[in-house]
Amino acid sequence: MKVKRFWLVFVLGTIGLGPGIAPALANETANHPAIGDTTVFASVPAPGHPFGVAVDRNRVYISTSAGDFFTNPLKGGHLNSDGERVFAYDKKGNLVTTTSIAIMPNSNMGLFGLALDGNPSPDHQLYIADMNGRILRLSLDQKNASPVLFAQAPLAGGWMVTMWNDLVFDRAGNLFMTDDKPRLWRVTPDGQASIWFQDSSITGFFGFAGGPLGGRIDPTGKFLYFTITISASFPGEAVVYRLPLIDHPSASDLQLVHRFPVVPGQQPPQAAGLAFARSGNIYVGLIGTNQIAVLDPAGHEIRRISSPLFDSPWGLAFMGQSLLVTNADIQPVESADRWKVLKVFVGESGLPLNRPRTSGEDDSTVNDAQS
């Protein structure tokens, strides 16, 4: 959910831009990288604005979101009629394939979350969250495959009513989706979507925006963790919550994991994507301060990673002992040279994601080591 520019222009116009924390130097070496060393993994061509990221065994997939729903073309923003893209890179950052995804003319919304299933070739699939309330599915083993509709929000009205942001598989093959309206969704393996949790406590600051955004399942497999970009319950703060993966969670099941306070003289933190390390540490992208926060398994912040290369660090995914970070670049004036996927050394490996078989042959789950 792209709220950074709205917040800057309409809410905090006089707050300074600097995060006030010394940036990590991009001085990674082959043998002795330091925690926070940041380099460019890949450049992203038009339409730019890389959002989602998923790491497969020999590919890295990146989704784009070029439309801007707070846009004003006379003030540097734009609407997107050129469609969105899913780019596939090899593990060295070379662009391998491009898949075009049609959107409506003058769209102000694009793609975000990505999830991979565990189907063997020739039926391996990539699931793509469209923030216009769709999940698309793309066959990765078919040359020049076109994405097909897998699920659609059963609520009419576009992104102002329902915006599906991030998505993640549980062990049973259900997809869990964040929606900043504020709701969380569950989509069954046959593509049937229903509201899994809804409560005013996870409302975003703007009501129609700022709510649930990033989502991941913890190492126990028992909880869905999710971020609130700009909280209404804790005005201006970013928040991480968790819910037990039960059939019908209630408000009493909601657990607060961490609050990111607003620091005077800095932008509000604005939490976006998150990722779990094998250790249980939680990495959270903060698009307001252009940083990556690290929480321990108990939810205490233990580190903050900064880099002059960060420009709205949106999506996060582990590759080896590094994080791949997408630069969404959601400033009022676009800058194509900021459309990058960054590689940030963090010194630990990622938690394997659930990769269920979705072909119907069986319901076993393949975990991906993200390396």
XYZ file of N, CA, C and O in Angstrom, residues 33-153:
484
model
N 32.283 -9.687 4.349
C 31.235 -8.675 4.386
C 30.854 -8.358 5.825
O 30.993 -9.197 6.723
N 30.405 -7.167 6.048
C 29.931 -6.742 7.365
C 28.418 -6.683 7.350
O 27.796 -6.486 6.303
N 27.805 -6.859 8.526
C 26.362 -6.766 8.635
C 25.902 -5.406 8.109
O 26.405 -4.366 8.513
N 24.973 -5.425 7.187
C 24.451 -4.190 6.612
C 25.107 -3.766 5.321
O 24.630 -2.816 4.676
N 26.197 -4.416 4.914
C 26.809 -4.077 3.627
C 25.781 -4.253 2.510
O 25.139 -5.306 2.396
N 25.626 -3.241 1.689
C 24.567 -3.198 0.687
C 25.141 -2.939 -0.698
O 25.917 -1.997 -0.881
N 24.762 -3.774 -1.653
C 25.185 -3.628 -3.031
C 23.965 -3.740 -3.942
O 22.880 -4.155 -3.512
N 24.130 -3.394 -5.202
C 23.047 -3.529 -6.173
C 23.063 -4.945 -6.742
O 24.058 -5.365 -7.330
N 21.983 -5.678 -6.558
C 21.848 -7.014 -7.129
C 21.403 -6.937 -8.585
O 21.916 -7.651 -9.440
N 20.428 -6.067 -8.879
C 19.896 -5.975 -10.237
C 19.236 -4.625 -10.447
O 18.727 -4.013 -9.503
N 19.246 -4.178 -11.683
C 18.488 -3.002 -12.092
C 17.172 -3.462 -12.710
O 17.098 -4.526 -13.327
N 16.139 -2.647 -12.535
C 14.799 -3.006 -12.991
C 14.383 -2.057 -14.107
O 14.327 -0.847 -13.900
N 14.073 -2.587 -15.295
C 13.653 -1.716 -16.404
C 12.220 -1.220 -16.213
O 11.537 -1.593 -15.256
N 11.770 -0.373 -17.137
C 10.402 0.136 -17.106
C 9.407 -1.029 -17.113
O 9.665 -2.053 -17.730
N 8.297 -0.893 -16.398
C 7.796 0.328 -15.762
C 8.375 0.639 -14.389
O 7.927 1.571 -13.731
N 9.359 -0.127 -13.939
C 10.035 0.182 -12.690
C 9.173 -0.043 -11.468
O 8.231 -0.813 -11.494
N 9.547 0.636 -10.368
C 8.847 0.506 -9.087
C 8.760 -0.963 -8.661
O 7.664 -1.517 -8.524
N 9.889 -1.642 -8.446
C 9.842 -3.033 -7.992
C 9.239 -3.130 -6.594
O 9.607 -2.376 -5.697
N 8.311 -4.054 -6.426
C 7.634 -4.221 -5.138
C 7.899 -5.603 -4.553
O 8.651 -5.765 -3.622
N 7.222 -6.635 -5.116
C 7.364 -7.965 -4.552
C 8.633 -8.652 -5.004
O 9.182 -8.357 -6.064
N 9.107 -9.624 -4.183
C 10.298 -10.388 -4.521
C 10.123 -11.805 -3.990
O 9.650 -12.009 -2.872
N 10.485 -12.793 -4.813
C 10.455 -14.197 -4.409
C 11.688 -14.883 -4.965
O 12.044 -14.690 -6.129
N 12.326 -15.709 -4.139
C 13.557 -16.394 -4.515
C 13.262 -17.865 -4.743
O 12.822 -18.571 -3.830
N 13.483 -18.336 -5.965
C 13.307 -19.740 -6.313
C 14.679 -20.409 -6.310
O 15.691 -19.790 -5.980
N 14.733 -21.656 -6.747
C 15.993 -22.396 -6.690
C 17.061 -21.794 -7.592
O 18.230 -21.759 -7.240
N 16.668 -21.310 -8.762
C 17.671 -20.717 -9.661
C 17.198 -19.404 -10.275
O 17.790 -18.934 -11.244
N 16.132 -18.825 -9.733
C 15.596 -17.575 -10.251
C 15.155 -16.670 -9.103
O 14.813 -17.138 -8.010
N 15.145 -15.387 -9.392
C 14.583 -14.378 -8.488
C 13.497 -13.652 -9.269
O 13.744 -13.159 -10.379
N 12.290 -13.605 -8.702
C 11.157 -12.973 -9.376
C 10.821 -11.643 -8.701
O 10.797 -11.552 -7.466
N 10.573 -10.633 -9.535
C 10.284 -9.282 -9.068
C 8.997 -8.801 -9.735
O 8.843 -8.917 -10.954
N 8.068 -8.252 -8.943
C 6.853 -7.657 -9.501
C 6.968 -6.139 -9.459
O 7.754 -5.575 -8.689
N 6.167 -5.459 -10.283
C 6.212 -4.000 -10.354
C 4.858 -3.396 -9.988
O 3.815 -4.045 -10.093
N 4.899 -2.141 -9.565
C 3.679 -1.388 -9.271
C 3.915 0.055 -9.668
O 4.275 0.905 -8.849
N 3.707 0.338 -10.953
C 4.041 1.659 -11.480
C 2.936 2.685 -11.270
O 3.192 3.882 -11.266
N 1.674 2.238 -11.134
C 0.590 3.183 -10.900
C 0.659 3.778 -9.500
O 1.072 3.117 -8.550
N 0.224 5.021 -9.371
C 0.287 5.710 -8.082
C -1.096 6.260 -7.771
O -1.593 7.145 -8.452
N -1.751 5.717 -6.692
C -3.134 6.101 -6.465
C -3.290 7.459 -5.795
O -4.413 7.927 -5.597
N -2.204 8.124 -5.429
C -2.292 9.516 -4.979
C -1.742 10.450 -6.054
O -1.266 11.534 -5.764
N -1.822 9.993 -7.290
C -1.131 10.689 -8.360
C -1.807 11.991 -8.773
O -3.008 12.167 -8.659
N -0.999 12.890 -9.250
C -1.448 14.087 -9.960
C -0.407 14.341 -11.035
O 0.708 14.765 -10.730
N -0.722 14.071 -12.315
C 0.294 14.201 -13.366
C 0.929 15.581 -13.417
O 2.079 15.713 -13.840
N 0.210 16.617 -12.980
C 0.771 17.962 -13.011
C 1.782 18.181 -11.898
O 2.530 19.156 -11.910
N 1.830 17.248 -10.928
C 2.737 17.403 -9.798
C 3.777 16.287 -9.749
O 4.351 16.012 -8.697
N 3.973 15.634 -10.865
C 5.049 14.654 -10.936
C 4.605 13.215 -10.834
O 5.378 12.309 -11.098
N 3.354 12.956 -10.432
C 2.868 11.588 -10.373
C 2.371 11.130 -11.733
O 2.427 11.865 -12.708
N 1.865 9.900 -11.805
C 1.379 9.427 -13.099
C 0.433 8.261 -12.914
O 0.448 7.572 -11.894
N -0.412 8.047 -13.909
C -1.213 6.853 -14.029
C -0.550 5.929 -15.045
O 0.167 6.382 -15.928
N -0.806 4.629 -14.913
C -0.091 3.648 -15.716
C -1.046 2.944 -16.680
O -1.981 2.279 -16.250
N -0.802 3.097 -17.971
C -1.578 2.387 -18.993
C -0.743 1.343 -19.724
O -1.227 0.726 -20.685
N 0.496 1.143 -19.298
C 1.416 0.245 -20.004
C 1.452 -1.158 -19.418
O 2.237 -1.991 -19.873
N 0.628 -1.428 -18.419
C 0.651 -2.740 -17.784
C 1.797 -2.870 -16.799
O 2.685 -2.026 -16.725
N 1.767 -3.943 -16.028
C 2.836 -4.225 -15.078
C 3.684 -5.378 -15.599
O 3.394 -5.956 -16.648
N 4.742 -5.712 -14.884
C 5.665 -6.755 -15.317
C 6.038 -7.656 -14.140
O 6.044 -7.225 -12.990
N 6.358 -8.889 -14.462
C 7.084 -9.775 -13.551
C 8.394 -10.109 -14.235
O 8.405 -10.673 -15.340
N 9.499 -9.714 -13.603
C 10.830 -9.951 -14.149
C 11.455 -11.153 -13.452
O 11.331 -11.316 -12.231
N 12.135 -11.992 -14.231
C 12.878 -13.128 -13.684
C 14.368 -12.892 -13.902
O 14.802 -12.599 -15.021
N 15.143 -13.007 -12.821
C 16.597 -12.831 -12.862
C 17.267 -14.136 -12.451
O 16.710 -14.937 -11.689
N 18.484 -14.358 -12.950
C 19.259 -15.462 -12.410
C 19.881 -15.027 -11.085
O 19.729 -13.876 -10.655
N 20.578 -15.949 -10.419
C 21.102 -15.655 -9.086
C 22.248 -14.652 -9.104
O 22.694 -14.197 -8.054
N 22.721 -14.289 -10.313
C 23.756 -13.265 -10.425
C 23.175 -11.883 -10.751
O 23.926 -10.918 -10.910
N 21.847 -11.807 -10.864
C 21.214 -10.523 -11.129
C 21.030 -10.184 -12.584
O 20.711 -9.039 -12.920
N 21.195 -11.167 -13.479
C 20.975 -10.937 -14.910
C 19.510 -11.166 -15.249
O 18.928 -12.193 -14.866
N 18.908 -10.231 -15.992
C 17.522 -10.372 -16.396
C 17.395 -11.501 -17.415
O 18.091 -11.511 -18.432
N 16.476 -12.438 -17.145
C 16.322 -13.625 -17.986
C 15.028 -13.565 -18.794
O 15.045 -13.776 -20.012
N 13.906 -13.306 -18.133
C 12.627 -13.239 -18.836
C 11.775 -12.100 -18.274
O 11.965 -11.660 -17.132
N 10.831 -11.654 -19.095
C 9.880 -10.615 -18.707
C 8.481 -11.081 -19.060
O 8.237 -11.523 -20.193
N 7.571 -11.011 -18.114
C 6.168 -11.348 -18.350
C 5.328 -10.084 -18.179
O 5.375 -9.438 -17.122
N 4.567 -9.717 -19.204
C 3.693 -8.548 -19.144
C 2.341 -8.949 -18.586
O 1.803 -10.015 -18.925
N 1.796 -8.088 -17.742
C 0.491 -8.338 -17.133
C -0.396 -7.127 -17.410
O -0.088 -6.006 -16.977
N -1.481 -7.357 -18.122
C -2.371 -6.269 -18.512
C -3.130 -5.732 -17.309
O -3.530 -6.485 -16.409
N -3.307 -4.424 -17.288
C -4.129 -3.763 -16.286
C -5.063 -2.807 -17.013
O -4.938 -2.581 -18.207
N -6.003 -2.255 -16.284
C -6.943 -1.332 -16.912
C -6.225 -0.036 -17.280
O -5.227 0.333 -16.653
N -6.687 0.675 -18.326
C -6.048 1.947 -18.709
C -6.058 2.947 -17.552
O -6.973 2.968 -16.735
N -5.012 3.756 -17.497
C -4.879 4.780 -16.454
C -4.996 4.180 -15.057
O -5.653 4.728 -14.178
N -4.342 3.049 -14.877
C -4.398 2.374 -13.580
C -3.583 3.133 -12.545
O -2.506 3.654 -12.823
N -4.104 3.176 -11.328
C -3.360 3.765 -10.213
C -3.001 2.701 -9.185
O -2.796 3.012 -8.014
N -2.911 1.460 -9.628
C -2.585 0.355 -8.737
C -1.890 -0.732 -9.531
O -2.146 -0.907 -10.719
N -0.970 -1.485 -8.877
C -0.220 -2.516 -9.575
C -0.102 -3.797 -8.784
O -1.018 -4.192 -8.069
N 1.054 -4.463 -8.878
C 1.296 -5.773 -8.289
C 2.100 -5.634 -7.007
O 2.804 -4.656 -6.794
N 2.003 -6.663 -6.150
C 2.860 -6.662 -4.965
C 3.326 -8.085 -4.665
O 4.253 -8.584 -5.274
N 2.678 -8.793 -3.737
C 3.215 -10.033 -3.203
C 3.361 -11.149 -4.213
O 2.594 -11.264 -5.165
N 4.384 -12.003 -3.985
C 4.667 -13.166 -4.825
C 4.832 -14.393 -3.933
O 5.403 -14.304 -2.849
N 4.339 -15.533 -4.403
C 4.517 -16.785 -3.678
C 4.716 -17.921 -4.667
O 4.066 -17.961 -5.717
N 5.613 -18.834 -4.349
C 5.938 -19.976 -5.205
C 5.375 -21.258 -4.607
O 5.409 -21.453 -3.386
N 4.850 -22.135 -5.476
C 4.398 -23.430 -4.971
C 5.514 -24.460 -5.073
O 6.627 -24.150 -5.538
N 5.226 -25.680 -4.626
C 6.227 -26.743 -4.635
C 6.007 -27.766 -5.704
O 6.549 -28.878 -5.616
N 5.221 -27.437 -6.738
C 4.999 -28.395 -7.818
C 6.301 -28.687 -8.553
O 7.065 -27.766 -8.851
N 6.538 -29.946 -8.884
C 7.711 -30.255 -9.717
C 7.445 -29.842 -11.156
O 6.302 -29.626 -11.566
N 8.511 -29.733 -11.938
C 8.367 -29.478 -13.383
C 7.545 -30.614 -13.998
O 7.700 -31.774 -13.598
N 6.627 -30.321 -14.892
C 6.421 -29.063 -15.626
C 5.254 -28.231 -15.106
O 4.580 -27.566 -15.888
N 4.978 -28.265 -13.796
C 3.787 -27.596 -13.276
C 4.119 -26.648 -12.126
O 3.311 -26.432 -11.232
N 5.311 -26.073 -12.138
C 5.722 -25.134 -11.100
C 5.038 -23.785 -11.356
O 5.008 -23.301 -12.492
N 4.477 -23.164 -10.287
C 3.653 -21.972 -10.453
C 4.123 -20.833 -9.548
O 4.574 -21.056 -8.419
N 3.981 -19.609 -10.070
C 4.198 -18.389 -9.298
C 2.840 -17.719 -9.102
O 2.095 -17.503 -10.062
N 2.524 -17.381 -7.861
C 1.277 -16.689 -7.525
C 1.584 -15.207 -7.312
O 2.553 -14.858 -6.622
N 0.757 -14.351 -7.894
C 1.035 -12.920 -7.966
C -0.150 -12.146 -7.409
O -1.283 -12.296 -7.891
N 0.081 -11.323 -6.396
C -0.975 -10.483 -5.839
C -1.097 -9.209 -6.664
O -0.133 -8.470 -6.830
N -2.292 -8.977 -7.177
C -2.629 -7.736 -7.864
C -3.417 -6.889 -6.871
O -4.455 -7.339 -6.362
N -2.956 -5.672 -6.591
C -3.598 -4.852 -5.573
C -4.978 -4.355 -5.990
O -5.644 -3.664 -5.225
N -5.419 -4.723 -7.174
C -6.796 -4.466 -7.594
C -7.732 -5.610 -7.198
O -8.842 -5.702 -7.708
N -7.294 -6.471 -6.282
C -8.173 -7.512 -5.752
C -8.151 -8.809 -6.522
O -9.163 -9.529 -6.583
N -6.978 -9.162 -7.104
C -6.853 -10.426 -7.821
C -5.597 -11.153 -7.356
O -4.644 -10.546 -6.898
N -5.625 -12.475 -7.506
C -4.412 -13.283 -7.467
C -4.288 -13.952 -8.827
O -5.226 -14.600 -9.306
N -3.145 -13.771 -9.455
C -2.860 -14.391 -10.739
C -1.890 -15.550 -10.535
O -1.134 -15.583 -9.555
N -1.904 -16.480 -11.473
C -1.001 -17.631 -11.401
C -0.260 -17.747 -12.731
O -0.864 -17.689 -13.796
N 1.065 -17.902 -12.630
C 1.911 -17.949 -13.815
C 2.696 -19.251 -13.831
O 3.423 -19.564 -12.872
N 2.561 -20.000 -14.905
C 3.334 -21.227 -15.065
C 4.781 -20.875 -15.370
O 5.070 -20.131 -16.310
N 5.702 -21.421 -14.595
C 7.122 -21.105 -14.760
C 7.846 -22.090 -15.672
O 9.000 -21.861 -16.014
N 7.190 -23.160 -16.062
C 7.822 -24.173 -16.901
C 7.395 -24.096 -18.357
O 7.899 -24.842 -19.196
N 6.442 -23.212 -18.653
C 5.972 -23.055 -20.019
C 6.571 -21.790 -20.626
O 6.494 -20.719 -20.029
N 7.139 -21.905 -21.786
C 7.734 -20.758 -22.448
C 6.640 -19.787 -22.872
O 5.620 -20.165 -23.426
N 6.876 -18.502 -22.581
C 5.944 -17.433 -22.953
C 4.553 -17.648 -22.380
O 3.537 -17.296 -22.999
N 4.468 -18.217 -21.180
C 3.168 -18.444 -20.546
C 2.515 -17.115 -20.174
O 3.196 -16.133 -19.849
N 1.201 -17.078 -20.224
C 0.438 -15.900 -19.809
C -0.166 -16.161 -18.435
O -0.600 -17.286 -18.141
N -0.225 -15.160 -17.590
C -0.835 -15.350 -16.270
C -2.333 -15.593 -16.393
O -2.992 -15.058 -17.285
N -2.863 -16.412 -15.498
C -4.296 -16.704 -15.468
C -4.847 -16.317 -14.108
O -4.120 -16.267 -13.102
N -6.138 -16.039 -14.065
C -6.784 -15.657 -12.815
C -6.928 -16.869 -11.909
O -7.473 -17.899 -12.313
N -6.442 -16.758 -10.665
C -6.590 -17.828 -9.684
C -7.691 -17.507 -8.682
O -8.500 -18.359 -8.333
N -7.741 -16.261 -8.202
C -8.752 -15.876 -7.211
C -9.063 -14.401 -7.367
O -8.229 -13.623 -7.849
N -10.250 -14.024 -6.936
C -10.665 -12.629 -7.022
C -11.443 -12.268 -5.771
O -12.213 -13.086 -5.244
N -11.240 -11.053 -5.281
C -11.959 -10.591 -4.102
C -13.455 -10.550 -4.395
O -13.861 -10.014 -5.431
